């Protein structure tokens, strides 16, 4: 992987939506903004790679978005049902906060994540996959940075985890997508403008 491609991949990975445009057209400041559909559900086993964090006696959370660089760290995410710290290796605790980074397996009901098997330490987890070819400079999108930034600003805070303009596309991370969110943004902005990347992926 070239340095440029590696940088693009890192920025995209290190990453819910108000849309106000008709298909293929951006209309900033529209009076009636359109929000993304609610995150879909899935009863099949999924896997999420991120930080699990629990504050005191609160519910453990699966943080799949940005992590504040503090000690202890700060983040937020969906509640994990069935979490057991005794099955999670190499966790840390400070100031009543316990956390660790893991690949977590479970099902998603649109609000909470229900664990189905013990987690794997993230440093030991090696999923099979390949980089998105649209991360390569040779496959750059047609949208300019100014247009993508306008869309990014419109999407901020409406079911998105991260939103990064890069290589002619807007890379948007969401908790989960069964394809319906991608179809929705394609209809409003046109194809190959917004690329939806779910943080929860099929475990198989």
XYZ file of N, CA and C in Angstrom:
612
model
N 0.845 -1.194 0.000
C 0.000 0.000 0.000
C 0.881 1.244 0.000
N 0.594 2.217 -0.899
C 1.398 3.425 -0.963
C 1.144 4.292 0.255
N 2.106 5.217 0.613
C 1.885 6.109 1.770
C 0.605 6.903 1.643
N 0.295 7.408 0.421
C -0.928 8.193 0.255
C -2.169 7.345 0.513
N -2.139 6.108 -0.021
C -3.283 5.211 0.174
C -3.435 4.837 1.642
N -2.302 4.621 2.320
C -2.357 4.291 3.749
C -2.934 5.442 4.549
N -2.561 6.699 4.162
C -3.094 7.859 4.873
C -4.587 7.976 4.684
N -5.047 7.754 3.440
C -6.483 7.814 3.174
C -7.228 6.762 3.966
N -6.675 5.556 4.000
C -7.330 4.467 4.732
C -7.411 4.789 6.217
N -6.345 5.375 6.784
C -6.338 5.689 8.211
C -7.349 6.767 8.539
N -7.442 7.778 7.693
C -8.384 8.859 7.956
C -9.821 8.378 7.852
N -10.046 7.498 6.859
C -11.408 6.998 6.693
C -11.802 6.121 7.868
N -10.861 5.216 8.286
C -11.154 4.310 9.393
C -11.340 5.092 10.683
N -10.509 6.031 10.845
C -10.609 6.808 12.082
C -11.683 7.791 12.046
N -12.985 6.581 11.683
C -14.205 7.127 11.607
C -14.981 6.633 11.628
N -25.808 10.851 12.864
C -25.972 9.985 12.323
C -26.362 11.183 11.572
N -27.633 11.771 10.273
C -27.263 12.602 9.140
C -28.437 13.520 8.776
N -28.210 14.819 8.599
C -29.232 15.715 8.086
C -28.922 16.023 6.643
N -29.746 15.581 5.727
C -29.497 15.745 4.309
C -30.527 16.712 3.740
N -30.051 17.666 2.958
C -30.965 18.689 2.468
C -30.881 18.858 0.965
N -30.462 17.828 0.270
C -30.283 17.979 -1.165
C -31.147 16.996 -1.921
N -31.528 17.362 -3.131
C -32.139 16.415 -4.039
C -31.024 15.563 -4.622
N -31.379 14.492 -5.276
C -30.365 13.573 -5.780
C -29.374 14.314 -6.665
N -28.078 14.196 -6.286
C -27.029 14.791 -7.078
C -26.863 16.279 -6.897
N -27.621 16.901 -6.009
C -27.553 18.344 -5.837
C -27.511 18.687 -4.371
N -26.599 19.572 -3.968
C -26.497 20.013 -2.593
C -27.224 21.337 -2.444
N -28.111 21.424 -1.489
C -28.868 22.650 -1.257
C -28.677 23.061 0.192
N -27.585 23.760 0.522
C -27.343 24.170 1.907
C -28.466 25.075 2.414
N -28.805 24.911 3.683
C -29.769 25.806 4.311
C -31.202 25.556 3.923
N -31.524 24.399 3.381
C -32.910 24.113 3.035
C -33.787 24.217 4.271
N -35.018 24.715 4.098
C -35.883 24.974 5.247
C -36.354 23.695 5.919
N -36.485 22.609 5.171
C -36.980 21.351 5.739
C -35.894 20.291 5.565
N -34.930 20.185 6.505
C -33.872 19.203 6.365
C -34.412 17.787 6.471
N -33.789 16.890 5.759
C -34.200 15.484 5.785
C -33.162 14.684 6.547
N -33.587 13.912 7.536
C -32.663 13.111 8.337
C -32.539 11.715 7.745
N -31.436 11.063 8.070
C -31.265 9.674 7.657
C -32.320 8.799 8.309
N -32.615 7.659 7.708
C -33.469 6.686 8.391
C -32.815 6.235 9.693
N -33.616 5.749 10.608
C -33.059 5.197 11.833
C -32.146 4.028 11.488
N -31.073 3.825 12.266
C -30.163 2.710 11.972
C -30.922 1.389 11.924
N -30.748 0.605 10.862
C -31.456 -0.668 10.757
C -30.977 -1.662 11.807
N -31.741 -2.721 11.975
C -31.399 -3.766 12.944
C -30.879 -4.999 12.216
N -30.315 -5.931 12.991
C -29.820 -7.169 12.398
C -29.783 -8.244 13.474
N -30.409 -9.399 13.194
C -30.412 -10.502 14.156
C -29.274 -11.485 13.899
N -28.525 -11.282 12.805
C -27.352 -12.112 12.545
C -26.187 -11.611 13.390
N -25.182 -12.463 13.573
C -24.030 -12.061 14.377
C -23.174 -11.045 13.622
N -22.857 -9.945 14.307
C -22.014 -8.888 13.773
C -20.771 -8.754 14.644
N -19.774 -8.039 14.147
C -18.578 -7.764 14.941
C -18.256 -6.278 14.836
N -17.923 -5.687 15.983
C -17.497 -4.299 16.024
C -16.125 -4.207 16.653
N -15.256 -3.385 16.091
C -13.901 -3.215 16.610
C -13.797 -1.834 17.253
N -13.577 -1.802 18.563
C -13.514 -0.509 19.231
C -13.162 -0.635 20.698
N -13.467 0.415 21.435
C -13.186 0.469 22.871
C -14.449 0.155 23.653
N -14.348 -0.762 24.586
C -15.440 -1.014 25.532
C -15.104 -0.251 26.799
N -16.049 0.551 27.273
C -15.800 1.421 28.427
C -16.995 1.377 29.368
N -16.698 1.280 30.661
C -17.742 1.263 31.688
C -17.368 2.228 32.797
N -18.286 3.132 33.103
C -18.081 4.101 34.172
C -18.782 3.611 35.438
N -18.006 3.282 36.450
C -18.579 2.838 37.723
C -19.528 1.677 37.537
N -20.750 1.839 38.059
C -21.767 0.789 37.965
C -22.651 0.963 36.737
N -22.290 1.886 35.845
C -23.083 2.093 34.635
C -22.952 0.947 33.661
N -23.720 1.009 32.604
C -23.680 -0.047 31.588
C -22.398 0.057 30.765
N -21.791 -1.063 30.402
C -20.647 -1.022 29.479
C -21.109 -0.554 28.110
N -20.282 0.240 27.463
C -20.623 0.792 26.157
C -19.587 0.379 25.121
N -20.046 0.203 23.896
C -19.170 -0.124 22.780
C -18.932 1.153 21.979
N -17.738 1.717 22.130
C -17.396 2.981 21.466
C -16.783 2.673 20.110
N -17.477 3.031 19.058
C -17.016 2.775 17.700
C -16.651 4.052 16.969
N -16.803 5.188 17.652
C -16.466 6.476 17.065
C -15.237 7.070 17.729
N -15.116 8.396 17.725
C -13.933 9.064 18.288
C -13.777 8.800 19.787
N -12.527 8.744 20.246
C -12.176 8.544 21.649
C -11.408 9.785 22.120
N -11.845 10.392 23.218
C -11.127 11.544 23.756
C -9.836 11.069 24.410
N -8.734 11.719 24.066
C -7.425 11.316 24.573
C -7.200 11.880 25.972
N -7.774 11.240 26.934
C -7.612 11.617 28.339
C -7.314 10.347 29.113
N -7.076 10.486 30.410
C -6.842 9.293 31.231
C -7.698 9.394 32.493
N -8.717 8.540 32.619
C -9.122 7.509 31.657
C -9.732 8.113 30.392
N -9.811 7.343 29.316
C -10.406 7.870 28.079
C -11.887 8.145 28.259
N -12.433 8.928 27.333
C -13.855 9.244 27.346
C -14.431 8.936 25.965
N -15.562 8.269 25.960
C -16.229 7.955 24.694
C -17.659 7.540 25.005
N -18.445 7.372 23.960
C -19.833 6.963 24.127
C -20.212 6.029 22.993
N -21.151 5.150 23.266
C -21.616 4.216 22.247
C -22.787 3.423 22.780
N -23.296 2.488 22.001
C -24.437 1.690 22.440
C -24.080 0.787 23.616
N -25.066 0.521 24.452
C -24.895 -0.400 25.579
C -24.659 -1.823 25.075
N -23.779 -2.537 25.784
C -23.536 -3.947 25.468
C -24.240 -4.803 26.517
N -25.172 -5.636 26.100
C -25.805 -6.593 26.997
C -24.961 -7.865 27.054
N -24.790 -8.400 28.267
C -24.070 -9.655 28.425
C -22.568 -9.501 28.558
N -22.082 -8.273 28.728
C -20.638 -8.068 28.840
C -20.116 -8.570 30.180
N -18.965 -9.225 30.172
C -18.346 -9.768 31.382
C -16.854 -9.441 31.328
N -16.412 -8.534 32.209
C -15.013 -8.119 32.190
C -14.058 -9.275 32.497
N -14.545 -10.301 33.183
C -13.662 -11.425 33.496
C -13.267 -12.197 32.243
N -14.014 -12.004 31.152
C -13.708 -12.670 29.894
C -12.934 -11.763 28.940
N -12.663 -10.534 29.373
C -11.978 -9.550 28.531
C -10.564 -9.337 29.064
N -9.572 -9.785 28.320
C -8.183 -9.684 28.765
C -7.653 -8.251 28.639
N -6.709 -7.939 29.540
C -5.931 -6.709 29.466
C -6.781 -5.436 29.523
N -7.805 -5.447 30.356
C -8.551 -4.212 30.588
C -7.786 -3.352 31.587
N -8.115 -2.057 31.630
C -7.509 -1.123 32.571
C -8.609 -0.459 33.387
N -8.268 -0.020 34.583
C -9.219 0.693 35.437
C -8.525 1.887 36.066
N -9.190 3.033 35.999
C -8.695 4.250 36.640
C -9.884 5.151 36.936
N -9.922 5.691 38.157
C -10.999 6.625 38.547
C -12.378 6.024 38.295
N -12.571 4.770 38.678
C -13.828 4.022 38.559
C -14.217 3.741 37.100
N -13.343 4.009 36.166
C -13.620 3.722 34.753
C -12.790 2.514 34.327
N -13.437 1.532 33.700
C -12.752 0.352 33.175
C -12.919 0.326 31.670
N -11.828 0.007 30.960
C -11.899 0.026 29.507
C -10.867 -0.922 28.900
N -11.053 -1.199 27.620
C -10.130 -2.006 26.841
C -10.565 -1.981 25.389
N -9.683 -2.396 24.480
C -10.010 -2.402 23.053
C -10.175 -3.841 22.579
N -11.307 -4.111 21.935
C -11.657 -5.488 21.580
C -12.426 -5.553 20.266
N -12.446 -6.749 19.699
C -13.420 -7.102 18.682
C -14.569 -7.764 19.436
N -15.764 -7.170 19.334
C -16.915 -7.619 20.111
C -17.959 -8.199 19.161
N -18.464 -9.392 19.487
C -19.411 -10.091 18.638
C -20.807 -10.058 19.256
N -21.822 -9.842 18.413
C -23.168 -9.829 18.944
C -24.200 -9.452 17.900
N -25.416 -9.217 18.372
C -26.517 -8.806 17.500
C -26.918 -7.376 17.836
N -27.551 -6.714 16.881
C -27.854 -5.294 16.983
C -29.357 -5.071 16.772
N -30.015 -4.442 17.764
C -31.450 -4.195 17.637
C -31.768 -2.743 17.302
N -30.764 -1.995 16.897
C -30.955 -0.592 16.559
C -30.643 0.341 17.706
N -30.545 -0.195 18.928
C -30.260 0.608 20.114
C -29.147 0.011 20.955
N -29.202 -1.290 21.171
C -28.216 -1.965 22.018
C -27.559 -3.116 21.258
N -26.382 -3.509 21.767
C -25.601 -4.595 21.171
C -25.582 -5.737 22.180
N -26.063 -6.902 21.795
C -26.123 -8.056 22.687
C -25.008 -9.024 22.338
N -24.087 -9.230 23.277
C -22.907 -10.051 23.028
C -23.292 -11.515 22.864
N -22.649 -12.190 21.907
C -22.954 -13.592 21.623
C -21.782 -14.530 21.912
N -20.570 -14.002 22.036
C -19.408 -14.830 22.354
C -18.338 -13.944 22.981
N -17.349 -14.530 23.641
C -16.323 -13.726 24.302
C -15.593 -12.825 23.311
N -15.167 -11.650 23.775
C -14.453 -10.727 22.888
C -13.040 -11.206 22.599
N -12.449 -10.641 21.556
C -11.057 -10.906 21.210
C -10.284 -9.601 21.362
N -9.141 -9.673 22.019
C -8.301 -8.491 22.146
C -8.029 -7.925 20.759
N -8.246 -6.624 20.590
C -8.202 -6.052 19.254
C -6.842 -6.234 18.590
N -5.782 -6.199 19.367
C -4.448 -6.360 18.792
C -4.222 -7.772 18.230
N -5.076 -8.727 18.616
C -4.950 -10.105 18.142
C -5.968 -10.451 17.064
N -6.842 -9.501 16.741
C -7.921 -9.771 15.789
C -7.478 -9.365 14.386
N -7.570 -10.304 13.452
C -7.126 -10.046 12.085
C -8.251 -10.382 11.113
N -9.188 -9.468 10.899
C -10.281 -9.751 9.973
C -9.776 -9.854 8.536
N -10.456 -10.671 7.750
C -10.110 -10.820 6.347
C -10.830 -9.732 5.559
N -10.105 -9.043 4.723
C -10.718 -7.985 3.928
C -9.670 -7.279 3.098
N -10.118 -6.355 2.279
C -9.210 -5.590 1.435
C -9.658 -4.138 1.435
N -8.742 -3.194 1.199
C -9.102 -1.778 1.197
C -10.122 -1.458 0.103
N -10.967 -0.484 0.342
C -11.909 -0.014 -0.663
C -11.106 0.596 -1.818
N -11.316 0.155 -3.052
C -10.539 0.692 -4.173
C -10.713 2.188 -4.373
N -11.798 2.752 -3.837
C -12.014 4.197 -3.966
C -11.098 4.999 -3.043
N -10.341 4.321 -2.196
C -9.329 5.006 -1.396
C -8.083 5.322 -2.217
N -7.930 4.652 -3.348
C -6.762 4.853 -4.191
C -6.908 6.142 -4.992
N -5.837 6.911 -5.086
C -5.865 8.182 -5.811
C -6.258 8.003 -7.273
N -5.986 6.829 -7.839
C -6.337 6.580 -9.230
C -7.847 6.442 -9.423
N -8.590 6.226 -8.332
C -10.052 6.075 -8.403
C -10.757 7.222 -7.695
N -10.193 8.408 -7.763
C -10.756 9.558 -7.055
C -12.161 9.878 -7.553
N -13.000 10.394 -6.633
C -14.342 10.813 -6.995
C -14.338 12.162 -7.692
N -15.517 12.548 -8.196
C -15.629 13.777 -8.983
C -15.988 14.996 -8.149
N -16.328 14.833 -6.875
C -16.781 15.950 -6.049
C -15.599 16.726 -5.486
N -15.732 18.066 -5.451
C -14.661 18.890 -4.896
C -14.789 18.976 -3.381
N -13.698 19.385 -2.730
C -13.659 19.416 -1.268
C -14.692 20.367 -0.678
N -14.930 21.493 -1.329
C -15.899 22.464 -0.797
C -17.303 21.863 -0.760
N -17.682 21.173 -1.837
C -19.007 20.540 -1.863
C -19.117 19.453 -0.808
N -18.068 18.640 -0.695
C -18.094 17.558 0.289
C -18.145 18.096 1.715
N -17.478 19.228 1.973
C -17.514 19.798 3.311
C -18.903 20.308 3.657
N -19.605 20.877 2.675
C -20.981 21.321 2.906
C -21.854 20.129 3.288
N -21.721 19.023 2.547
C -22.495 17.826 2.863
C -22.113 17.300 4.235
N -20.817 17.290 4.541
C -20.352 16.811 5.843
C -20.975 17.617 6.970
N -21.031 18.934 6.808
C -21.631 19.789 7.837
C -23.113 19.486 8.004
N -23.777 19.185 6.895
C -25.207 18.881 6.967
C -25.456 17.538 7.653
N -24.532 16.602 7.472
C -24.718 15.269 8.031
C -24.345 15.173 9.501
N -23.562 16.108 9.992
C -23.026 16.021 11.352
C -24.149 15.901 12.377
N -24.015 14.938 13.267
C -24.931 14.811 14.394
C -26.199 14.058 14.134
N -26.366 13.477 12.954
C -27.593 12.732 12.678
C -27.264 11.292 12.326
N -26.847 10.542 13.323
C -26.539 9.120 13.211
C -25.178 8.838 12.588
N -24.294 9.835 12.486
C -22.949 9.578 11.971
C -21.961 9.437 13.119
N -20.945 8.600 12.912
C -19.842 8.492 13.857
C -18.717 9.436 13.442
N -18.336 9.384 12.179
C -17.347 10.299 11.616
C -17.766 10.656 10.198
N -17.241 11.764 9.707
C -17.539 12.216 8.355
C -16.283 12.894 7.811
N -15.638 12.276 6.802
C -14.324 12.726 6.338
C -14.320 12.912 4.824
N -14.174 14.151 4.317
C -13.985 14.348 2.874
C -12.574 13.890 2.474
N -12.491 13.003 1.515
C -11.183 12.481 1.123
C -11.259 11.832 -0.262
N -10.312 12.176 -1.108
C -10.151 11.555 -2.419
C -11.384 11.722 -3.305
N -12.087 12.857 -3.154
C -13.234 13.122 -4.004
C -14.538 12.514 -3.540
N -14.553 11.924 -2.332
C -15.756 11.337 -1.753
C -15.922 11.846 -0.324
N -17.136 11.701 0.207
C -17.358 11.926 1.631
C -17.542 10.556 2.274
N -16.583 10.182 3.133
C -16.622 8.886 3.804
C -17.338 9.061 5.141
N -18.480 8.425 5.289
C -19.314 8.584 6.479
C -19.415 7.245 7.204
N -19.029 7.242 8.471
C -19.121 6.038 9.288
C -20.409 6.086 10.109
N -21.152 4.982 10.092
C -22.369 4.834 10.891
C -22.255 3.531 11.678
N -23.110 3.354 12.664
C -23.047 2.132 13.458
C -23.298 0.888 12.608
N -24.388 0.908 11.852
C -24.719 -0.262 11.048
C -25.532 0.172 9.835
N -25.317 -0.514 8.727
C -26.103 -0.262 7.519
C -26.318 -1.575 6.783
N -27.552 -1.844 6.458
C -27.877 -3.032 5.667
C -27.978 -2.694 4.188
N -27.554 -1.488 3.833
C -27.645 -1.009 2.458
C -28.674 0.086 2.297
N -29.606 0.196 3.247
C -30.676 1.186 3.119
C -30.166 2.619 3.289
N -29.198 2.828 4.168
C -28.647 4.178 4.348
C -27.863 4.592 3.112
N -27.071 3.678 2.554
C -26.327 3.999 1.335
C -27.283 4.338 0.193
N -28.357 3.581 0.041
C -29.327 3.874 -1.014
C -29.957 5.241 -0.796
N -30.211 5.574 0.455
C -30.852 6.850 0.768
C -29.970 8.029 0.358
N -28.683 7.991 0.744
C -27.807 9.109 0.388
C -27.536 9.139 -1.118
N -27.514 7.984 -1.767
C -27.348 7.967 -3.219
C -28.509 8.674 -3.906
N -29.714 8.464 -3.400
C -30.889 9.095 -3.992
C -30.871 10.612 -3.796
N -30.319 11.060 -2.685
C -30.341 12.493 -2.388
C -29.154 13.237 -2.973
N -27.986 12.596 -3.021
C -26.781 13.279 -3.474
C -26.215 12.735 -4.781
N -26.734 11.633 -5.242
C -26.180 11.000 -6.420
C -25.189 9.915 -6.032
N -24.942 8.967 -6.924
C -24.007 7.883 -6.615
C -22.567 8.377 -6.554
N -21.758 7.667 -5.787
C -20.322 7.948 -5.684
C -20.023 9.345 -5.167
N -20.858 9.811 -4.244
C -20.598 11.080 -3.561
C -20.360 10.810 -2.078
N -21.332 10.175 -1.433
C -21.222 9.798 -0.030
C -21.038 8.287 0.048
N -19.987 7.857 0.724
C -19.720 6.426 0.913
C -19.984 6.080 2.379
N -20.995 5.250 2.616
C -21.382 4.869 3.977
C -20.577 3.633 4.396
N -19.915 3.750 5.541
C -19.125 2.641 6.059
C -19.655 2.233 7.437
N -20.303 1.070 7.543
C -20.806 0.618 8.849
C -19.676 0.140 9.758
N -19.775 0.483 11.036
C -18.791 0.025 12.009
C -19.056 -1.404 12.450
N -20.313 -1.825 12.410
C -20.682 -3.202 12.730
C -20.773 -3.975 11.422
N -19.980 -5.034 11.308
C -19.905 -5.811 10.079
C -20.299 -7.261 10.329
N -20.698 -7.997 9.302
C -21.014 -9.410 9.499
C -19.833 -10.159 10.087
N -20.090 -10.942 11.113
C -19.007 -11.661 11.783
C -18.411 -12.737 10.898
N -19.172 -13.225 9.928
C -18.670 -14.275 9.051
C -17.735 -13.747 7.995
